[in-house]
């Protein structure tokens, strides 16, 4: 009888352990699937709207409409600040992507909430080659651009196709571009 109880308890323990492992694996897989879906489709009030008439400023204080900079079928517009740690982590990824991106994709940087000397120091530190402009806090508030980094994927006419809030890496950028294409 004692052997039977030991065998039954052992089987129960092994079953519980197997079930626990199965549950953890399933949870991790579903978490990855959910995060992948959310990664590429943040809800934002600007999604689907045209932002081509937003006024931006070059670093010589000349203002113009954003649509004047939209030269590609897909334009990646990344809002960043020098004091933003995720922006510092993301910038090398953006630069690397810019060097390898397809011809129909362009990259634009919009500096926000920064002092000119800090902004210039940041650009020099990373050696960015793609166009950089400044965006005023008024426009950020008007369009509810609350967090940095925020990256918009915009067509040639200025329509926002996707919005990503947070730090991006090169593979995420490539996945979003594939979804849009």
C-alpha positions as a Python dict, from the first residue, in 0.01 Angstrom:
ca = {
    (1, 'X'): (0, 0, 0),
    (2, 'X'): (280, 236, 86),
    (3, 'X'): (438, 177, -257),
    (4, 'X'): (110, 255, -429),
    (5, 'X'): (74, 586, -243),
    (6, 'X'): (434, 676, -325),
    (7, 'X'): (378, 599, -694),
    (8, 'X'): (53, 796, -701),
    (9, 'X'): (211, 1095, -526),
    (10, 'X'): (508, 1079, -765),
    (11, 'X'): (275, 1074, -1066),
    (12, 'X'): (78, 1364, -921),
    (13, 'X'): (398, 1563, -861),
    (14, 'X'): (528, 1491, -1214),
    (15, 'X'): (188, 1588, -1361),
    (16, 'X'): (183, 1916, -1169),
    (17, 'X'): (541, 1994, -1271),
    (18, 'X'): (463, 1919, -1637),
    (19, 'X'): (148, 2131, -1622),
    (20, 'X'): (341, 2420, -1464),
    (21, 'X'): (607, 2408, -1734),
    (22, 'X'): (338, 2389, -2005),
    (23, 'X'): (156, 2691, -1855),
    (24, 'X'): (473, 2901, -1840),
    (25, 'X'): (563, 2817, -2201),
    (26, 'X'): (211, 2900, -2322),
    (27, 'X'): (210, 3227, -2127),
    (28, 'X'): (544, 3333, -2277),
    (29, 'X'): (429, 3248, -2629),
    (30, 'X'): (101, 3437, -2594),
    (31, 'X'): (286, 3733, -2436),
    (32, 'X'): (522, 3745, -2736),
    (33, 'X'): (232, 3728, -2980),
    (34, 'X'): (48, 4007, -2801),
    (35, 'X'): (358, 4225, -2775),
    (36, 'X'): (436, 4174, -3145),
    (37, 'X'): (84, 4280, -3240),
    (38, 'X'): (101, 4589, -3016),
    (39, 'X'): (454, 4671, -3120),
    (40, 'X'): (344, 4757, -3467),
    (41, 'X'): (11, 4922, -3416),
    (42, 'X'): (-1, 5174, -3135),
    (43, 'X'): (-328, 5359, -3125),
    (44, 'X'): (-278, 5733, -3157),
    (45, 'X'): (-516, 6017, -3250),
    (46, 'X'): (-293, 6110, -3545),
    (47, 'X'): (-315, 5767, -3714),
    (48, 'X'): (-484, 5799, -4053),
    (49, 'X'): (-462, 6179, -4049),
    (50, 'X'): (-256, 6407, -4268),
    (51, 'X'): (21, 6591, -4083),
    (52, 'X'): (186, 6747, -4389),
    (53, 'X'): (89, 7098, -4279),
    (54, 'X'): (278, 7075, -3950),
    (55, 'X'): (538, 7350, -3929),
    (56, 'X'): (894, 7239, -3859),
    (57, 'X'): (1210, 7444, -3822),
    (58, 'X'): (1559, 7375, -3953),
    (59, 'X'): (1852, 7448, -3726),
    (60, 'X'): (1897, 7793, -3885),
    (61, 'X'): (1549, 7892, -3760),
    (62, 'X'): (1381, 7873, -4104),
    (63, 'X'): (1028, 7736, -4083),
    (64, 'X'): (846, 7533, -4347),
    (65, 'X'): (577, 7268, -4382),
    (66, 'X'): (663, 6907, -4304),
    (67, 'X'): (523, 6798, -4642),
    (68, 'X'): (818, 6972, -4810),
    (69, 'X'): (1048, 6709, -4654),
    (70, 'X'): (838, 6403, -4747),
    (71, 'X'): (1023, 6278, -5052),
    (72, 'X'): (973, 5902, -5022),
    (73, 'X'): (680, 5663, -5048),
    (74, 'X'): (729, 5586, -4678),
    (75, 'X'): (885, 5845, -4447),
    (76, 'X'): (996, 5745, -4098),
    (77, 'X'): (969, 6049, -3873),
    (78, 'X'): (1142, 5997, -3540),
    (79, 'X'): (1086, 6244, -3255),
    (80, 'X'): (1377, 6248, -3012),
    (81, 'X'): (1551, 6452, -2742),
    (82, 'X'): (1913, 6445, -2624),
    (83, 'X'): (1812, 6390, -2259),
    (84, 'X'): (1597, 6087, -2348),
    (85, 'X'): (1779, 5761, -2262),
    (86, 'X'): (1569, 5544, -2500),
    (87, 'X'): (1647, 5798, -2775),
    (88, 'X'): (2018, 5751, -2706),
    (89, 'X'): (1980, 5374, -2729),
    (90, 'X'): (1765, 5397, -3042),
    (91, 'X'): (1979, 5641, -3242),
    (92, 'X'): (2252, 5390, -3347),
    (93, 'X'): (1974, 5158, -3471),
    (94, 'X'): (1819, 5438, -3677),
    (95, 'X'): (2155, 5536, -3825),
    (96, 'X'): (2229, 5174, -3916),
    (97, 'X'): (1884, 5137, -4072),
    (98, 'X'): (1931, 5462, -4266),
    (99, 'X'): (2250, 5323, -4424),
    (100, 'X'): (2071, 5009, -4544),
    (101, 'X'): (1712, 5121, -4602),
    (102, 'X'): (1531, 5063, -4932),
    (103, 'X'): (1518, 5355, -5178),
    (104, 'X'): (1145, 5413, -5128),
    (105, 'X'): (1193, 5478, -4754),
    (106, 'X'): (1323, 5800, -4603),
    (107, 'X'): (1419, 5892, -4248),
    (108, 'X'): (1363, 6230, -4081),
    (109, 'X'): (1453, 6332, -3726),
    (110, 'X'): (1246, 6580, -3526),
    (111, 'X'): (1419, 6716, -3220),
    (112, 'X'): (1182, 6814, -2939),
    (113, 'X'): (1212, 6978, -2599),
    (114, 'X'): (1586, 7037, -2632),
    (115, 'X'): (1833, 7320, -2604),
    (116, 'X'): (2026, 7386, -2928),
    (117, 'X'): (2367, 7311, -2776),
    (118, 'X'): (2249, 6975, -2635),
    (119, 'X'): (2074, 6893, -2964),
    (120, 'X'): (2385, 6971, -3168),
    (121, 'X'): (2606, 6774, -2929),
    (122, 'X'): (2375, 6472, -2965),
    (123, 'X'): (2380, 6489, -3346),
    (124, 'X'): (2758, 6522, -3348),
    (125, 'X'): (2796, 6231, -3104),
    (126, 'X'): (2602, 5994, -3331),
    (127, 'X'): (2698, 6145, -3668),
    (128, 'X'): (2351, 6137, -3818),
    (129, 'X'): (2332, 6184, -4195),
    (130, 'X'): (1958, 6206, -4244),
    (131, 'X'): (1762, 6535, -4227),
    (132, 'X'): (1698, 6678, -3882),
    (133, 'X'): (1454, 6949, -3782),
    (134, 'X'): (1293, 7090, -3467),
    (135, 'X'): (932, 7058, -3363),
    (136, 'X'): (774, 7309, -3123),
    (137, 'X'): (608, 7210, -2798),
    (138, 'X'): (288, 7377, -2920),
    (139, 'X'): (265, 7135, -3211),
    (140, 'X'): (352, 6842, -2987),
    (141, 'X'): (60, 6933, -2760),
    (142, 'X'): (-175, 7001, -3051),
    (143, 'X'): (-109, 6656, -3204),
    (144, 'X'): (-75, 6476, -2867),
    (145, 'X'): (286, 6373, -2918),
    (146, 'X'): (340, 6315, -2547),
    (147, 'X'): (630, 6069, -2533),
    (148, 'X'): (977, 6049, -2682),
    (149, 'X'): (1082, 5865, -2870),
    (150, 'X'): (775, 5853, -3091),
    (151, 'X'): (809, 5739, -3450),
    (152, 'X'): (557, 5805, -3725),
    (153, 'X'): (541, 5616, -4053),
    (154, 'X'): (402, 5862, -4306),
    (155, 'X'): (329, 5843, -4679),
    (156, 'X'): (443, 6097, -4939),
    (157, 'X'): (127, 6307, -4894),
    (158, 'X'): (167, 6329, -4515),
    (159, 'X'): (-86, 6064, -4405),
    (160, 'X'): (20, 5881, -4088),
    (161, 'X'): (18, 5508, -4162),
    (162, 'X'): (149, 5381, -3827),
    (163, 'X'): (268, 5523, -3496),
    (164, 'X'): (522, 5361, -3267),
    (165, 'X'): (576, 5495, -2916),
    (166, 'X'): (899, 5394, -2748),
    (167, 'X'): (1244, 5274, -2843),
    (168, 'X'): (1273, 5100, -3181),
    (169, 'X'): (1537, 4866, -3315),
    (170, 'X'): (1622, 4786, -3674),
    (171, 'X'): (1423, 4462, -3693),
    (172, 'X'): (1111, 4636, -3559),
    (173, 'X'): (1148, 4910, -3820),
    (174, 'X'): (1185, 4651, -4096),
    (175, 'X'): (874, 4465, -3971),
    (176, 'X'): (666, 4784, -3968),
    (177, 'X'): (784, 4874, -4320),
    (178, 'X'): (687, 4523, -4440),
    (179, 'X'): (340, 4568, -4289),
    (180, 'X'): (297, 4900, -4469),
    (181, 'X'): (434, 4788, -4809),
}
